[in-house]
Coordinates of C-alpha atoms in Angstrom, one line a residue:
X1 CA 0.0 0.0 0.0
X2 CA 1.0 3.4 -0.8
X3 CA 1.5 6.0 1.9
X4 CA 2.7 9.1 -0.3
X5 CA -0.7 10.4 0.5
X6 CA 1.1 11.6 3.7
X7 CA 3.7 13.7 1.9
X8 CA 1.3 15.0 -0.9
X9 CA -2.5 16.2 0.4
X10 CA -2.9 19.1 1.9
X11 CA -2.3 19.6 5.6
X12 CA -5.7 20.7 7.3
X13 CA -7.6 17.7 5.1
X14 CA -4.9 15.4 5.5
X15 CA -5.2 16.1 9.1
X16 CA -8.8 15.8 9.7
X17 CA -9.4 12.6 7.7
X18 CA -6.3 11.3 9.9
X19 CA -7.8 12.7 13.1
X20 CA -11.5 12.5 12.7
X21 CA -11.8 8.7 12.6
X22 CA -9.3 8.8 16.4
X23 CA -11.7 11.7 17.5
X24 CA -14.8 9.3 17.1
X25 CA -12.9 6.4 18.2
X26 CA -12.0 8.7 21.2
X27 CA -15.1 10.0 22.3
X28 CA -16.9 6.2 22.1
X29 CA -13.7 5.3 24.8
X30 CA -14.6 8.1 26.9
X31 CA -18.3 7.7 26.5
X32 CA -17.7 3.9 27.7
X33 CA -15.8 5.1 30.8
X34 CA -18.3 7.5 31.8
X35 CA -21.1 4.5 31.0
X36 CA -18.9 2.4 33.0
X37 CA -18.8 5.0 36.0
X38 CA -22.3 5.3 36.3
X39 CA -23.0 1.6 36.3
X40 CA -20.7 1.1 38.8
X41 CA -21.9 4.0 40.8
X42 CA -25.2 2.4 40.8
X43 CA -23.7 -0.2 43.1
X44 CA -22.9 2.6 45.7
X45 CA -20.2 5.2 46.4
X46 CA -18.3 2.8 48.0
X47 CA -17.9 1.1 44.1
X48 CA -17.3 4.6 42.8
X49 CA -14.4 4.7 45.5
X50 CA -13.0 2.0 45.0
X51 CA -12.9 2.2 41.4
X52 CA -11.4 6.2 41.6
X53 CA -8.4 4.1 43.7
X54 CA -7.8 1.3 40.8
X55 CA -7.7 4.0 38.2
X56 CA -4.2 5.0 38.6
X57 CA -3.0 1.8 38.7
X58 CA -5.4 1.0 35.4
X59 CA -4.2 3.9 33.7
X60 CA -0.4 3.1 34.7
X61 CA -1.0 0.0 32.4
X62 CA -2.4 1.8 29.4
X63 CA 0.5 4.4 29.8
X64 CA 2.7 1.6 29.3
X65 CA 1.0 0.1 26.2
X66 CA 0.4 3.1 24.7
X67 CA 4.0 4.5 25.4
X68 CA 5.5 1.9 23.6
X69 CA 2.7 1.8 21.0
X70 CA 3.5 5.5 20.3
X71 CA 7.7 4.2 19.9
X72 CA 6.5 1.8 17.6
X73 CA 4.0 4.2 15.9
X74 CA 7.1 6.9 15.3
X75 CA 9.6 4.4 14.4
X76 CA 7.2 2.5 11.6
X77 CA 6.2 6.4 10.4
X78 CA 9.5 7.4 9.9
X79 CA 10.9 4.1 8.1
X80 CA 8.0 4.6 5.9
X81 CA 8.7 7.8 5.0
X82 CA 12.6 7.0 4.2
X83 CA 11.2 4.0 2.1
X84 CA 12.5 1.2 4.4
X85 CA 10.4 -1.0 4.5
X86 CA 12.8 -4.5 6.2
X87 CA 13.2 -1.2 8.6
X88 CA 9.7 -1.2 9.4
X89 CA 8.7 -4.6 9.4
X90 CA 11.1 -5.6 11.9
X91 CA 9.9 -2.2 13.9
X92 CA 6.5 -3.7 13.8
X93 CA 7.6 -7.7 14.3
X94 CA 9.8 -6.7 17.4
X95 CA 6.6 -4.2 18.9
X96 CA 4.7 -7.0 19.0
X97 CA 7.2 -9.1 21.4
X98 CA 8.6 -6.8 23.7
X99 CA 4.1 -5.9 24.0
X100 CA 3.8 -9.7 25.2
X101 CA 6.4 -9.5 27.6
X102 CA 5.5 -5.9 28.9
X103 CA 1.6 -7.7 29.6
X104 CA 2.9 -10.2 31.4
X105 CA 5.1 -8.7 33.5
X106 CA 2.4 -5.7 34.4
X107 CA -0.4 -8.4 34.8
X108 CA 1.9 -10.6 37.8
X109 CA 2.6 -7.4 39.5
X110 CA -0.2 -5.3 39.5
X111 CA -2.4 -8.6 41.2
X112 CA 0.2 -8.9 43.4
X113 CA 0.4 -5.6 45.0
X114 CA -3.3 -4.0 44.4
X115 CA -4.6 -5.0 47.9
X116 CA -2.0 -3.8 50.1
X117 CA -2.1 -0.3 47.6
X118 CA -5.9 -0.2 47.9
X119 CA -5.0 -0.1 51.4
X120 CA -2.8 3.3 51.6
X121 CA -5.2 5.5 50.4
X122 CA -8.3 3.9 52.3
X123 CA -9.3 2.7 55.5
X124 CA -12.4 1.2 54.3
X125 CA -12.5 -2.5 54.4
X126 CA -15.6 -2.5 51.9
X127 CA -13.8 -0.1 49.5
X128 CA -10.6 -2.5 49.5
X129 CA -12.2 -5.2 49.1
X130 CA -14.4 -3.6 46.0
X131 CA -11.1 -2.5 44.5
X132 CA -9.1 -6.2 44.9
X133 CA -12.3 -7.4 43.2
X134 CA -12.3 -5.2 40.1
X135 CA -8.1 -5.3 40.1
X136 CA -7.9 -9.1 40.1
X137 CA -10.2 -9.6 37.0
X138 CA -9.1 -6.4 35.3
X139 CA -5.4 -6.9 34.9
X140 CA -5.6 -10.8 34.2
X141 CA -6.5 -9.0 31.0
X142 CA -2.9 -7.0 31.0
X143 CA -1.2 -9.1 27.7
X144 CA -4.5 -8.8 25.6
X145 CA -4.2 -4.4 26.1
X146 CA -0.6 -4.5 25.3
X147 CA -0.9 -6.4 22.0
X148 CA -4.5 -5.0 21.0
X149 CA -2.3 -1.1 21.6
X150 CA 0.1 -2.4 19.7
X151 CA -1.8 -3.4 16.8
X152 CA -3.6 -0.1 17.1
X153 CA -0.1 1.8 16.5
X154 CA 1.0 0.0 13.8
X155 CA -1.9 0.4 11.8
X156 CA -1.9 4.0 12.6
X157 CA 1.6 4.4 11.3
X158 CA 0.0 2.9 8.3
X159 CA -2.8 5.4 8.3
X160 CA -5.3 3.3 8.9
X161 CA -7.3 5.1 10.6
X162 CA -10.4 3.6 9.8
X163 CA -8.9 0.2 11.3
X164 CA -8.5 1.5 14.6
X165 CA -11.8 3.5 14.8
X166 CA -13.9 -0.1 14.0
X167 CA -11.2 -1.8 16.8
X168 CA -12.3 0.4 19.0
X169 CA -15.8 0.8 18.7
X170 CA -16.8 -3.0 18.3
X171 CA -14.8 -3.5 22.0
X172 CA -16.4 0.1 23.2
X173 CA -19.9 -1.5 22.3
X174 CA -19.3 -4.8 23.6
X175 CA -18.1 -3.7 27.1
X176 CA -21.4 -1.1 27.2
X177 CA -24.1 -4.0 26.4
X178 CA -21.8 -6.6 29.3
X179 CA -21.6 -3.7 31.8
X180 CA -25.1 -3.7 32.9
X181 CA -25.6 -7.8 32.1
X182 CA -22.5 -9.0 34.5
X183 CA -23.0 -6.5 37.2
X184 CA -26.6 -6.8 37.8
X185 CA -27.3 -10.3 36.6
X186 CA -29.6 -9.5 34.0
X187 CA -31.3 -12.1 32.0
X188 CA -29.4 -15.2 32.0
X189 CA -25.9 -13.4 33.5
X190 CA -25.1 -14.0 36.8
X191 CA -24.8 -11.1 39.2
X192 CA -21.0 -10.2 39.8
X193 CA -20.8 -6.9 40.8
X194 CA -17.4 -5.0 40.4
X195 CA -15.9 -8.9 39.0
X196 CA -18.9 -8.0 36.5
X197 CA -17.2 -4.5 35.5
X198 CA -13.9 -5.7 35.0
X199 CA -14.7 -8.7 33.1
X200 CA -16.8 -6.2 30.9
X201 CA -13.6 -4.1 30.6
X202 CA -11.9 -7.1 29.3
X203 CA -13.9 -9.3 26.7
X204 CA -14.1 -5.4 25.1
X205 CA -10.5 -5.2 24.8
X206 CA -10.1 -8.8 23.9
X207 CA -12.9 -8.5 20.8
X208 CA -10.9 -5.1 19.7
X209 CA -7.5 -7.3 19.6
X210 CA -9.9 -10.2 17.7
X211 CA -10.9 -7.6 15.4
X212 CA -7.3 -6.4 14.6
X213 CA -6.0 -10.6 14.0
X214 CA -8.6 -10.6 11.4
X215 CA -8.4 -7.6 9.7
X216 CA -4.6 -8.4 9.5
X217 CA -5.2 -12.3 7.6
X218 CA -7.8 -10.7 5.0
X219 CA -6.5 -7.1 4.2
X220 CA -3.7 -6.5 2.2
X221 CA -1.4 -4.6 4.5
X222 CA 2.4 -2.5 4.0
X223 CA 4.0 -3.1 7.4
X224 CA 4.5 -7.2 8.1
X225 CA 4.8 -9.3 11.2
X226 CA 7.3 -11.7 10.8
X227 CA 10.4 -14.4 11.9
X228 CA 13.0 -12.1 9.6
X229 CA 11.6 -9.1 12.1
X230 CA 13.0 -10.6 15.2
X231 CA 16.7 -10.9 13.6
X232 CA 18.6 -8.4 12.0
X233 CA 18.2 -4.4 11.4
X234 CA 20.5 -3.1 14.4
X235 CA 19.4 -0.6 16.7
X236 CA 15.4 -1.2 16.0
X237 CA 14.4 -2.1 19.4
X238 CA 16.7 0.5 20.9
X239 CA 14.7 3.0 19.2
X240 CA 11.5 1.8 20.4
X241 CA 12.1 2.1 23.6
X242 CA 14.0 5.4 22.8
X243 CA 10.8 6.5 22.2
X244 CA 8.5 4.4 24.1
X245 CA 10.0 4.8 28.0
X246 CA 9.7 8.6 27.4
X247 CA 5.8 8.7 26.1
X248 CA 5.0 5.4 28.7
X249 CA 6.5 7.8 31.3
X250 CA 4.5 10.8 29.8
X251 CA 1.2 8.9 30.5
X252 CA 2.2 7.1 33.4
X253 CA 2.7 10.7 35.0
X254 CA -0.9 11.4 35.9
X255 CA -1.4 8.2 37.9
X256 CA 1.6 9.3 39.7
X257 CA 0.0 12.7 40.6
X258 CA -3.1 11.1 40.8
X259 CA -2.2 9.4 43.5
X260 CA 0.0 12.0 45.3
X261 CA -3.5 14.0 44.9
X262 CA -5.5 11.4 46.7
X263 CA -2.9 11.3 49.3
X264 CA -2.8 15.1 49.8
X265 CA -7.0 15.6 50.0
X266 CA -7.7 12.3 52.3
X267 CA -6.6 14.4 55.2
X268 CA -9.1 16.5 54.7
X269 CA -12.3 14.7 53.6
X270 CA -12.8 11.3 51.3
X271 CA -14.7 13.6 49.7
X272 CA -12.4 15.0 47.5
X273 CA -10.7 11.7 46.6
X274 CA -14.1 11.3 45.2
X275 CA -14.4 14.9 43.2
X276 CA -11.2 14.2 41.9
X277 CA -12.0 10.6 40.4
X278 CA -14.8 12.1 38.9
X279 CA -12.6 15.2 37.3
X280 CA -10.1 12.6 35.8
X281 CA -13.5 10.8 34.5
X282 CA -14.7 13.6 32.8
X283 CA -11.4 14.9 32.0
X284 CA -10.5 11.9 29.8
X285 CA -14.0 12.6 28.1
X286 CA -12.7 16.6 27.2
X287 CA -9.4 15.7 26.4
X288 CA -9.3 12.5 24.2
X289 CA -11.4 14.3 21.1
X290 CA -7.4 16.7 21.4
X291 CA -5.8 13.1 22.0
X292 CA -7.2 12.0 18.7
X293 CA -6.1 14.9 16.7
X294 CA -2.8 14.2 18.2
X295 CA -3.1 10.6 17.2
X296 CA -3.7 11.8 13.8
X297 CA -0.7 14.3 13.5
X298 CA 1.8 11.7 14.8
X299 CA 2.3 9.2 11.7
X300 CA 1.3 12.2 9.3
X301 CA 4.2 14.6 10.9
X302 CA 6.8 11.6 11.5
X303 CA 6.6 10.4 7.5
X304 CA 7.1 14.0 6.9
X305 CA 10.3 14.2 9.0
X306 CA 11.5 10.8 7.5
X307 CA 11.3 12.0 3.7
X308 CA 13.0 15.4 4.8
X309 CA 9.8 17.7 4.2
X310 CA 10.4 19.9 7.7
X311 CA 8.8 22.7 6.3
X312 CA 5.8 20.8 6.2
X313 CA 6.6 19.1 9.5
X314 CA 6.1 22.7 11.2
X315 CA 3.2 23.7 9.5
X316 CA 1.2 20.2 10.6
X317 CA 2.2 21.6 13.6
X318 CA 0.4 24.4 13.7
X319 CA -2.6 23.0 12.6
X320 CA -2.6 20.4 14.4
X321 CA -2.5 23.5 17.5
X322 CA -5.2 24.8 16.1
X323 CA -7.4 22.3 16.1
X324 CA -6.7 21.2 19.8
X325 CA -7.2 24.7 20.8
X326 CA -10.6 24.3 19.1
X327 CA -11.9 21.5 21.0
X328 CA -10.5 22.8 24.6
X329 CA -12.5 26.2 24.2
X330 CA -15.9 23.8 23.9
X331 CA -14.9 21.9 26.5
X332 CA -14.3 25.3 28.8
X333 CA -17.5 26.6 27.5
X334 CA -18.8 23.1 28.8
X335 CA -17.5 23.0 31.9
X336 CA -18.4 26.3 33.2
X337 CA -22.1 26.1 31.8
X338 CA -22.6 22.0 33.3
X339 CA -20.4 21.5 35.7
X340 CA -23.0 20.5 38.5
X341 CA -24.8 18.4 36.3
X342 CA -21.4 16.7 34.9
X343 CA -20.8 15.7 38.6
X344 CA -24.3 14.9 39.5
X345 CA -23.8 11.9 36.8
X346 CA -21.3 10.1 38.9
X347 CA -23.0 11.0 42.8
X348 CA -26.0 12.0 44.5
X349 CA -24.3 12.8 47.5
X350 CA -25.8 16.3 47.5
X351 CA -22.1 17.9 49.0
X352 CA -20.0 16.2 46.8
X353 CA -22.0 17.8 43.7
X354 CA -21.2 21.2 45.3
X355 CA -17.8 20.4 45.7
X356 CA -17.4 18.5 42.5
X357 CA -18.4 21.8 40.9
X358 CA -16.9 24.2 42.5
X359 CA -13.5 22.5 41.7
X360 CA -14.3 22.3 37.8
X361 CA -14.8 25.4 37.0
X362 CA -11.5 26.6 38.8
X363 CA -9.5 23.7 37.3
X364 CA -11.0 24.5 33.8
X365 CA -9.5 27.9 33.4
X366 CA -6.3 25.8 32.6
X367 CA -7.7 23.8 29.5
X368 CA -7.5 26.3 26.6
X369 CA -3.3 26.7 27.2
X370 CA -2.7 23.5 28.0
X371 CA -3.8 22.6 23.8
X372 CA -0.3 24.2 23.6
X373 CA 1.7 20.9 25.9
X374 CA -0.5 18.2 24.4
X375 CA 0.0 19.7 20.9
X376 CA 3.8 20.0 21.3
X377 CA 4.4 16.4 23.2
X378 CA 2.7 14.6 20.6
X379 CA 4.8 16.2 18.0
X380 CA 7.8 15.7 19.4
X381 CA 6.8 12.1 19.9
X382 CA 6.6 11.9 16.6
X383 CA 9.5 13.0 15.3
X384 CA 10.7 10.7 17.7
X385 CA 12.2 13.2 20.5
X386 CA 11.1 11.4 23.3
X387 CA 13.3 13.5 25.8
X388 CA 11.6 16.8 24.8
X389 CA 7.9 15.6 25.3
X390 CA 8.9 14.2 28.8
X391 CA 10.2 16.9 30.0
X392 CA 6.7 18.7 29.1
X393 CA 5.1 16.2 30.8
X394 CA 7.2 16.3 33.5
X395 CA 6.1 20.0 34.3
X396 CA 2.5 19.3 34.1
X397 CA 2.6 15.7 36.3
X398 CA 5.4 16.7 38.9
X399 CA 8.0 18.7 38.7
X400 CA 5.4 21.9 38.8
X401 CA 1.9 21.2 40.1
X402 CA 3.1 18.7 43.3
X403 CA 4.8 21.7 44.8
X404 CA 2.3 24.4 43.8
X405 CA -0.5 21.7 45.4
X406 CA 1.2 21.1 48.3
X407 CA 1.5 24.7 49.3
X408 CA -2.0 26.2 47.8
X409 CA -3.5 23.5 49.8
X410 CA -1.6 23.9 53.0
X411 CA -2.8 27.9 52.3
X412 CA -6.3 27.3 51.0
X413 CA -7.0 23.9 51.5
X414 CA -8.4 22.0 48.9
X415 CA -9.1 24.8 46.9
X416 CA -5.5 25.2 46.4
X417 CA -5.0 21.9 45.1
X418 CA -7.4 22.7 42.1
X419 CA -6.1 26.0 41.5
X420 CA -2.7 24.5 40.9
X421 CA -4.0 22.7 37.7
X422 CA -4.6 25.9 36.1
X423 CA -1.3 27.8 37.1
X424 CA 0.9 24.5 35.9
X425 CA -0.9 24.7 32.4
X426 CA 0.8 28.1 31.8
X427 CA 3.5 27.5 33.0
X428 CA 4.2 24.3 31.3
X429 CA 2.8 25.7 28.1
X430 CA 5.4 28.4 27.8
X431 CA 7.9 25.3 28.4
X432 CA 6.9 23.6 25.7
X433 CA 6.8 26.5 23.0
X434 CA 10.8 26.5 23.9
X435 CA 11.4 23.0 23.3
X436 CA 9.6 22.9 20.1
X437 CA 11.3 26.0 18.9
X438 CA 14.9 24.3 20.0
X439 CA 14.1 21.1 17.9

């Protein structure tokens, strides 16, 4: 297959038929993890807890698969562009591997160490044991996520968009229809509860991998998974994890501050732990429509940087900003307009709506600058300068908003904590414009 169509169509159409197929894919995911919520919230807060506790560890395993998905995605993009195809393949062969090994590894130790986690942050015994329930089905799941991201990268790179959309909406679909069927024994299900979530959660992601398996046997495809991959082609898996430590570390950031967060507001009330697993909830929903734009730019702007087109490289750049910019005003607009009925979704605790609220619209006056850090990390992923984008990521996950939250919230309580969302965004956001002026 023939991916000139990278080097040759104009940018902002090039971009949005890349993009638009992630944005939809995108908003199904977060529309599933919203439907998810509120199913699980229908069990009690406890559930809703317990589930805001397993979420950093749950998005600490997608940070990983999708890290390394995004070194295989820039490292496939770029041999492409340069027209080496062996170069690519064994890119491709080799992701696939090291994604096997990653699952398993993440899978043993996650199970192992979720209870006694659960445990720091709670003092609950019903919470714990909500959370051990969920964890212990959840990551059994682990090596099907890393392969099925995998897949998802590769055909990416391809620009297969339209692939990745139909992965992700057939195991989207398939976890919404089980959610209600295995937690509330519906029909001929049995009841399970929060097992019933998680195992939800996982036939989804393991129909999205069976999707991939298939479409690979019938389509024709450019990039190949084969023995030759393994051998050969020097430096190849060096370069993916060049790339993919950096971006795994760029999304494992926020279950890190995530969980310093939850540390910092259980002294003063559960409630917030709460508020804030509902603002990440509804934060993944604003955000991913900007993560699929980004998704689109990354194999579009690292095929330009292989063939040597870096005038084009920084104008996909700046469209790409654009459009992110775009999407974060609406989601401002939204959050300052809904934001007690957004957290009335997820709790009918009459005090934790108020709170809830209160909190977005103070942490949303950060969202239209911070298009400016997720623009410039993603590009910089995909012209495969891993460094840069951490250090990005870095500012906005710990070096910057940890300190600024410990000391607003030792000053203004939790109010302090969500003001320090807003004041990192501008601060990061002049960071980035300097690294991707230096590169």
């Amino acid at each position: 297959m023939n991916q000139r169509f990278m080097r040759e169509k104009p940018i902002l159409p090039l971009l949005l038929s890349m993009a638009l197929p992630m944005v939809v894919s995108m908003l199904v995911n977060s529309l599933y993890n919203i439907i998810d919520s509120l199913f699980v919230a229908k069990i009690g807060e406890d559930a809703i807890t317990a589930l805001s506790l397993v979420y950093p560890v749950q998005n600490l395993i997608n940070a990983l698969a999708i890290g390394f998905g995004v070194g295989i995605n820039a490292v496939i993009s770029y041999h492409l562009g340069a027209g080496e195809i062996d170069k690519a393949d064994a890119a491709a062969t080799r992701g696939i591997a090291c994604s096997i090994v990653h699952g398993v590894v993440s899978m043993i130790v996650c199970i192992t160490v979720m209870p006694r986690f659960l445990r720091l942050f709670t003092d609950s015994e019903q919470v714990a044991e909500m959370g051990t329930q969920y964890a212990s089905i959840a990551f059994a799941f682990s090596v099907i996520i890393m392969v099925g991201l995998a897949f998802e990268k590769i055909y990416q790179a391809m620009g297969r968009m339209q692939v990745t959309m139909t992965a992700l909406l057939f195991g989207c679909v398939t976890n919404i229809v089980l959610d209600p069927l295995l937690i509330f024994g519906i029909g001929p299900f049995p009841q399970l509860g929060m097992r019933g979530a998680a195992l939800a959660t996982g036939i989804g992601q393991l129909v999205t991998l069976a999707f991939y398996l298939v479409i690979y046997r019938l389509q024709p495809v450019s990039v190949h998974i084969t023995r030759k991959g393994l051998h050969g082609t020097r430096g190849i898996t060096a370069r993916l994890y060049a790339v993919g430590i950096p971006a795994a570390l760029n999304l494992a950031l926020p279950s890190l501050l995530i969980s310093c967060l939850n540390a910092l507001l259980a002294e003063l009330s559960q409630a917030y732990v709460v508020v804030l697993g509902i603002y990440y909830k509804l934060q993944t929903f604003l955000y991913l429509p900007a993560s699929g734009i980004i998704q689109g730019m990354r194999p579009v702007i690292g095929y330009n940087y292989g063939a040597g087109e870096r005038e084009r490289v920084s104008r996909i750049f700046q469209v790409a900003l654009a459009l992110c910019a775009c999407i974060m005003m609406i989601g401002t607009v939204l959050c300052l307009a809904f934001a007690s009925p957004l957290m009335a979704l997820f709790t009918e605790n009459v005090r934790t709506v108020a709170i809830g609220a209160h909190a977005l619209r103070i942490i949303c006056v950060g969202f239209l600058v911070s298009a400016v850090s997720v623009t410039a990390s993603g590009a910089l992923e995909g012209l495969g300068k891993g460094t840069a984008s951490l250090v990005i990521s870095l500012c906005r996950y710990t070096v910057v908003i940890l300190p600024i939250a410990v000391v607003l919230c030792r000053i203004m309580g939790a109010n302090g904590v969500w003001h320090a969302f807003w004041v990192t965004e501008f601060i990061s956001a002049g960071v980035a414009l300097v690294a991707w002026k230096r590169v």
